[in-house]
């Protein structure tokens, strides 16, 4: 079935049907729903090339993945992409992934724009004062960051969680329980989210009158082995820490392994709070979760980021859109009062 035949069945012009299928705002929701149902009932699928000629759009979203970047081995990133992909598919958009060496990342963005391969760009893992921001702003394509760079008031679109407040609250909880030697197992602090988490941790220490000790902070790839190795070294000290704050549930499982190998009781002799992205493949769930955690759904963030970008594509005159999500602090079995040693 082609577009003309579908239009005749509906008694509408081909222009109206095309606009309804492509999400133009001037088509009423009633008409859009009617057209979508008929397209489904009669098995109509638009020809992408014809659709591009008619609308001037590719109906594709670009994402550049540098080979040296952490998201290639970080399963959290896969959950984010899965959420975004659900929205793209439902809206009739494809994803165009460009996997390139790190040195070619900027060139790949420019190629996508100059060759009109995509209608918009989803950008992940912003650095502190990310140099990509200025480059992306000059490409003439809508884009949205998953995360924030700089002061986040430079006129670009982003969606983020309040990392600074989340880690301040988590550290305050441990301090309230009597912990004073609290280790931060962080992500790579060249990335904006990890830098903000460290700031929140330090703010809580300062507010409580506790010293900021760089020797109690570690940063690296957020993996289980990283959490394990660092925690093992800390627990072998003459004056070991009584609590750990980790930036990933993967790192938290590494810390947990070290705690158990040391013959210590979780929540009684050593406490752990982690950031938990509410991962579909590694849930921290149950009536009483294993880990006390600052929680957010990275899959939900992917869905929302995709929808925000599609809105920017459909309505080019929209001002930059930003959303800052607060996180939940969920109490689990991994925390308790500081032990008497």
Coordinates of C-alpha atoms in Angstrom, one line a residue:
X1 CA 0.0 0.0 0.0
X2 CA 1.2 3.5 -0.8
X3 CA 0.5 6.9 0.6
X4 CA -2.1 7.8 -2.0
X5 CA -4.1 4.6 -1.4
X6 CA -4.1 5.1 2.4
X7 CA -5.2 8.7 1.8
X8 CA -8.1 7.5 -0.3
X9 CA -9.3 5.1 2.3
X10 CA -9.2 7.8 5.0
X11 CA -10.8 10.5 2.7
X12 CA -7.9 12.8 3.5
X13 CA -5.3 14.6 1.3
X14 CA -1.9 12.9 0.9
X15 CA -0.4 16.1 2.5
X16 CA -2.6 15.7 5.7
X17 CA -1.8 12.0 6.0
X18 CA 1.9 12.6 5.5
X19 CA 2.0 15.4 8.1
X20 CA 0.0 13.2 10.5
X21 CA 2.5 10.3 10.2
X22 CA 5.4 12.6 10.5
X23 CA 4.2 14.3 13.7
X24 CA 3.6 17.9 12.4
X25 CA 2.0 20.0 15.2
X26 CA -0.7 21.5 13.0
X27 CA -2.4 18.1 12.6
X28 CA -5.0 17.5 15.4
X29 CA -4.5 14.6 17.8
X30 CA -7.8 13.1 16.6
X31 CA -6.6 13.0 13.0
X32 CA -3.2 11.8 14.0
X33 CA -4.6 8.9 15.9
X34 CA -7.0 8.0 13.1
X35 CA -4.2 8.0 10.5
X36 CA -1.9 6.0 12.8
X37 CA -4.6 3.3 13.3
X38 CA -5.4 3.1 9.6
X39 CA -1.7 2.8 8.8
X40 CA -1.4 0.0 11.3
X41 CA -4.5 -1.8 10.2
X42 CA -3.6 -1.7 6.5
X43 CA 0.1 -2.4 7.0
X44 CA 1.3 0.9 5.6
X45 CA 5.0 1.7 6.2
X46 CA 6.4 5.0 4.8
X47 CA 9.2 4.9 2.3
X48 CA 12.1 6.6 4.1
X49 CA 13.6 8.1 0.9
X50 CA 10.2 9.5 -0.2
X51 CA 9.6 10.8 3.3
X52 CA 13.0 12.6 3.3
X53 CA 12.1 14.3 0.0
X54 CA 8.7 15.4 1.2
X55 CA 9.8 16.7 4.6
X56 CA 13.5 17.6 4.2
X57 CA 14.2 15.4 7.2
X58 CA 16.1 12.1 7.5
X59 CA 14.1 10.9 10.5
X60 CA 17.4 9.8 12.0
X61 CA 19.2 10.7 15.3
X62 CA 23.0 10.7 15.4
X63 CA 25.2 9.4 18.2
X64 CA 28.9 9.4 18.1
X65 CA 30.7 6.8 20.3
X66 CA 34.5 7.3 20.6
X67 CA 36.3 4.0 20.9
X68 CA 38.4 5.3 23.9
X69 CA 35.3 6.5 25.9
X70 CA 34.0 4.7 28.9
X71 CA 30.5 4.1 27.7
X72 CA 31.6 1.4 25.3
X73 CA 32.3 -0.9 28.2
X74 CA 29.7 0.6 30.6
X75 CA 26.5 -1.4 30.6
X76 CA 24.7 1.6 32.1
X77 CA 25.1 3.3 28.7
X78 CA 23.3 0.4 27.1
X79 CA 20.2 0.9 29.3
X80 CA 20.2 4.6 28.3
X81 CA 20.3 3.7 24.6
X82 CA 17.5 1.2 25.1
X83 CA 15.3 3.8 26.6
X84 CA 16.0 6.3 23.8
X85 CA 15.5 3.6 21.2
X86 CA 12.0 2.9 22.4
X87 CA 11.0 6.5 21.8
X88 CA 12.8 6.8 18.4
X89 CA 11.1 3.7 17.2
X90 CA 7.6 4.8 18.3
X91 CA 8.1 8.2 16.6
X92 CA 9.5 6.7 13.3
X93 CA 13.1 7.7 13.8
X94 CA 16.2 5.6 13.3
X95 CA 19.5 5.7 15.2
X96 CA 22.7 6.4 13.4
X97 CA 25.7 5.3 15.4
X98 CA 29.1 6.4 14.5
X99 CA 31.8 4.4 16.3
X100 CA 35.1 6.1 15.7
X101 CA 38.6 6.6 17.2
X102 CA 38.5 9.2 19.9
X103 CA 40.5 11.7 17.8
X104 CA 37.9 11.5 15.0
X105 CA 34.9 12.3 17.3
X106 CA 34.5 16.0 16.2
X107 CA 35.0 15.2 12.6
X108 CA 32.2 12.6 12.8
X109 CA 29.8 15.2 14.2
X110 CA 30.7 17.6 11.4
X111 CA 30.2 14.9 8.8
X112 CA 26.8 14.0 10.1
X113 CA 25.8 17.6 9.8
X114 CA 27.4 18.5 6.5
X115 CA 26.1 15.3 4.7
X116 CA 22.6 15.7 6.3
X117 CA 22.7 12.2 7.6
X118 CA 20.7 13.1 10.8
X119 CA 18.1 15.5 12.0
X120 CA 19.6 15.9 15.5
X121 CA 22.3 14.7 17.8
X122 CA 22.3 13.0 21.2
X123 CA 25.5 13.7 23.1
X124 CA 26.6 11.7 26.1
X125 CA 29.2 11.8 28.9
X126 CA 29.9 15.6 29.0
X127 CA 33.3 16.6 30.4
X128 CA 33.9 19.4 32.7
X129 CA 33.8 22.5 30.5
X130 CA 33.3 20.3 27.5
X131 CA 34.9 21.7 24.3
X132 CA 32.3 19.9 22.2
X133 CA 29.6 22.4 23.2
X134 CA 30.9 25.2 21.1
X135 CA 31.5 22.9 18.1
X136 CA 28.0 21.4 18.3
X137 CA 26.4 24.9 18.5
X138 CA 28.0 25.8 15.2
X139 CA 26.7 22.8 13.3
X140 CA 23.1 24.0 12.8
X141 CA 21.6 20.8 14.1
X142 CA 19.4 20.4 17.2
X143 CA 21.3 18.5 20.0
X144 CA 20.8 17.5 23.6
X145 CA 23.4 16.5 26.2
X146 CA 22.8 13.7 28.6
X147 CA 24.4 15.6 31.5
X148 CA 25.6 19.1 31.9
X149 CA 28.9 20.8 31.2
X150 CA 30.2 24.1 32.6
X151 CA 27.6 26.2 34.5
X152 CA 24.7 24.8 32.3
X153 CA 23.5 28.3 31.5
X154 CA 25.1 28.6 28.1
X155 CA 22.0 28.2 26.0
X156 CA 21.9 24.5 25.2
X157 CA 19.6 21.6 25.9
X158 CA 20.3 19.0 28.5
X159 CA 18.8 16.5 30.9
X160 CA 20.6 15.5 34.1
X161 CA 20.2 14.3 37.6
X162 CA 21.3 16.4 40.6
X163 CA 24.5 14.6 41.2
X164 CA 25.9 17.1 43.6
X165 CA 22.8 17.1 45.9
X166 CA 22.6 13.3 45.7
X167 CA 26.1 12.7 47.0
X168 CA 25.8 15.4 49.6
X169 CA 22.7 13.7 51.0
X170 CA 24.3 10.3 50.9
X171 CA 27.4 11.6 52.8
X172 CA 25.2 13.5 55.3
X173 CA 23.4 10.2 56.0
X174 CA 26.7 8.4 56.8
X175 CA 27.9 11.3 59.0
X176 CA 24.6 11.2 60.8
X177 CA 25.2 7.6 61.5
X178 CA 28.5 8.5 63.1
X179 CA 30.9 7.7 60.3
X180 CA 33.9 9.9 60.0
X181 CA 36.3 8.0 57.7
X182 CA 34.2 7.8 54.5
X183 CA 35.8 6.7 51.3
X184 CA 34.6 8.0 47.9
X185 CA 34.9 5.5 45.1
X186 CA 34.1 7.8 42.2
X187 CA 34.0 7.8 38.4
X188 CA 36.5 9.6 36.2
X189 CA 36.4 13.2 37.5
X190 CA 37.2 14.6 34.1
X191 CA 33.5 13.8 33.4
X192 CA 31.1 16.4 34.7
X193 CA 28.8 14.0 36.7
X194 CA 31.7 12.6 38.7
X195 CA 33.1 16.1 39.4
X196 CA 29.7 17.2 40.8
X197 CA 29.5 14.0 42.9
X198 CA 32.8 14.8 44.5
X199 CA 31.7 18.4 45.2
X200 CA 28.6 17.1 47.0
X201 CA 30.7 14.7 49.1
X202 CA 33.1 17.5 50.1
X203 CA 30.3 19.9 50.9
X204 CA 28.8 17.5 53.4
X205 CA 32.2 17.0 55.1
X206 CA 32.8 20.7 55.3
X207 CA 29.3 21.3 56.8
X208 CA 30.0 18.7 59.4
X209 CA 33.4 20.2 60.3
X210 CA 35.3 17.2 58.9
X211 CA 38.5 17.4 57.0
X212 CA 38.6 16.8 53.2
X213 CA 41.2 14.1 52.9
X214 CA 42.3 13.4 49.3
X215 CA 43.7 10.1 50.5
X216 CA 40.1 8.8 51.0
X217 CA 39.1 9.5 47.4
X218 CA 39.6 7.4 44.4
X219 CA 38.5 7.9 40.7
X220 CA 38.6 5.6 37.7
X221 CA 36.4 3.4 35.4
X222 CA 33.3 2.4 37.4
X223 CA 33.8 -1.3 37.4
X224 CA 33.5 -4.1 39.9
X225 CA 37.3 -4.9 39.9
X226 CA 38.1 -1.2 40.6
X227 CA 35.7 -1.1 43.6
X228 CA 37.2 -4.4 44.9
X229 CA 40.9 -3.5 44.6
X230 CA 40.5 0.0 46.2
X231 CA 38.3 -1.3 49.0
X232 CA 40.7 -4.2 49.7
X233 CA 43.6 -1.8 50.1
X234 CA 41.6 0.5 52.4
X235 CA 40.4 -2.3 54.6
X236 CA 44.0 -3.6 55.1
X237 CA 45.0 -0.3 56.7
X238 CA 45.7 0.0 60.4
X239 CA 42.8 2.5 60.7
X240 CA 40.4 1.3 58.0
X241 CA 37.4 3.4 56.9
X242 CA 34.0 2.5 58.3
X243 CA 32.0 3.6 55.2
X244 CA 32.2 3.7 51.4
X245 CA 30.3 5.9 48.9
X246 CA 30.5 4.6 45.4
X247 CA 29.4 6.2 42.1
X248 CA 28.1 2.9 40.6
X249 CA 26.4 -0.2 41.8
X250 CA 29.0 -2.1 39.8
X251 CA 31.8 -0.6 42.0
X252 CA 29.6 -1.2 45.0
X253 CA 29.6 -4.9 44.3
X254 CA 33.4 -4.8 44.2
X255 CA 33.5 -3.1 47.6
X256 CA 31.1 -5.7 48.9
X257 CA 33.3 -8.5 47.7
X258 CA 36.3 -6.9 49.6
X259 CA 34.2 -6.5 52.7
X260 CA 33.2 -10.1 52.7
X261 CA 36.7 -11.3 52.1
X262 CA 37.9 -9.3 55.1
X263 CA 35.3 -11.2 57.2
X264 CA 33.4 -8.0 58.0
X265 CA 29.6 -7.6 58.3
X266 CA 27.9 -5.3 55.9
X267 CA 25.8 -2.7 57.6
X268 CA 27.3 -3.5 61.0
X269 CA 31.1 -3.1 60.6
X270 CA 31.2 -1.5 57.2
X271 CA 28.6 0.6 55.5
X272 CA 28.1 1.2 51.7
X273 CA 26.0 3.7 49.9
X274 CA 26.0 3.7 46.1
X275 CA 24.5 5.5 43.2
X276 CA 22.1 3.0 41.6
X277 CA 20.9 3.7 38.1
X278 CA 18.0 1.3 38.6
X279 CA 19.4 -1.0 35.9
X280 CA 17.2 -3.4 34.2
X281 CA 19.9 -6.2 34.3
X282 CA 21.1 -5.6 37.8
X283 CA 18.2 -4.4 40.0
X284 CA 18.7 -3.3 43.6
X285 CA 15.2 -4.3 44.6
X286 CA 13.2 -6.2 47.1
X287 CA 11.3 -5.3 50.2
X288 CA 14.6 -4.1 51.7
X289 CA 17.2 -3.5 49.0
X290 CA 20.7 -4.8 49.4
X291 CA 22.3 -1.3 49.0
X292 CA 21.3 2.0 50.5
X293 CA 21.3 4.0 47.3
X294 CA 20.7 7.3 45.5
X295 CA 18.4 6.1 42.7
X296 CA 17.4 7.2 39.3
X297 CA 16.3 5.3 36.2
X298 CA 18.8 5.7 33.3
X299 CA 16.4 4.0 31.0
X300 CA 13.7 6.7 31.8
X301 CA 16.4 9.4 31.2
X302 CA 17.1 7.9 27.8
X303 CA 13.4 8.0 26.9
X304 CA 13.0 11.6 28.1
X305 CA 16.2 12.8 26.3
X306 CA 15.0 11.2 23.1
X307 CA 11.5 12.9 23.4
X308 CA 13.1 16.3 24.1
X309 CA 15.3 16.0 21.1
X310 CA 12.4 15.0 18.8
X311 CA 10.5 18.0 20.1
X312 CA 13.4 20.3 19.2
X313 CA 13.6 18.8 15.7
X314 CA 9.9 19.2 15.0
X315 CA 9.8 22.8 16.4
X316 CA 13.1 24.5 15.4
X317 CA 12.1 27.7 17.1
X318 CA 11.9 26.2 20.6
X319 CA 14.3 27.7 23.1
X320 CA 16.8 25.3 24.8
X321 CA 15.1 22.7 27.0
X322 CA 16.6 21.6 30.3
X323 CA 15.5 19.2 33.0
X324 CA 17.2 18.5 36.3
X325 CA 15.9 15.4 38.1
X326 CA 16.2 14.9 41.8
X327 CA 17.0 11.3 43.0
X328 CA 15.5 9.1 45.6
X329 CA 17.5 8.0 48.6
X330 CA 16.5 4.5 49.4
X331 CA 17.6 2.8 52.6
X332 CA 18.8 -0.8 52.3
X333 CA 20.7 -3.3 54.3
X334 CA 24.2 -1.9 53.6
X335 CA 24.2 0.9 56.1
X336 CA 24.2 1.2 59.9
X337 CA 25.7 3.1 62.8
X338 CA 29.4 3.4 63.1
X339 CA 30.8 0.3 65.0
X340 CA 32.7 0.6 68.2
X341 CA 36.3 -0.5 67.5

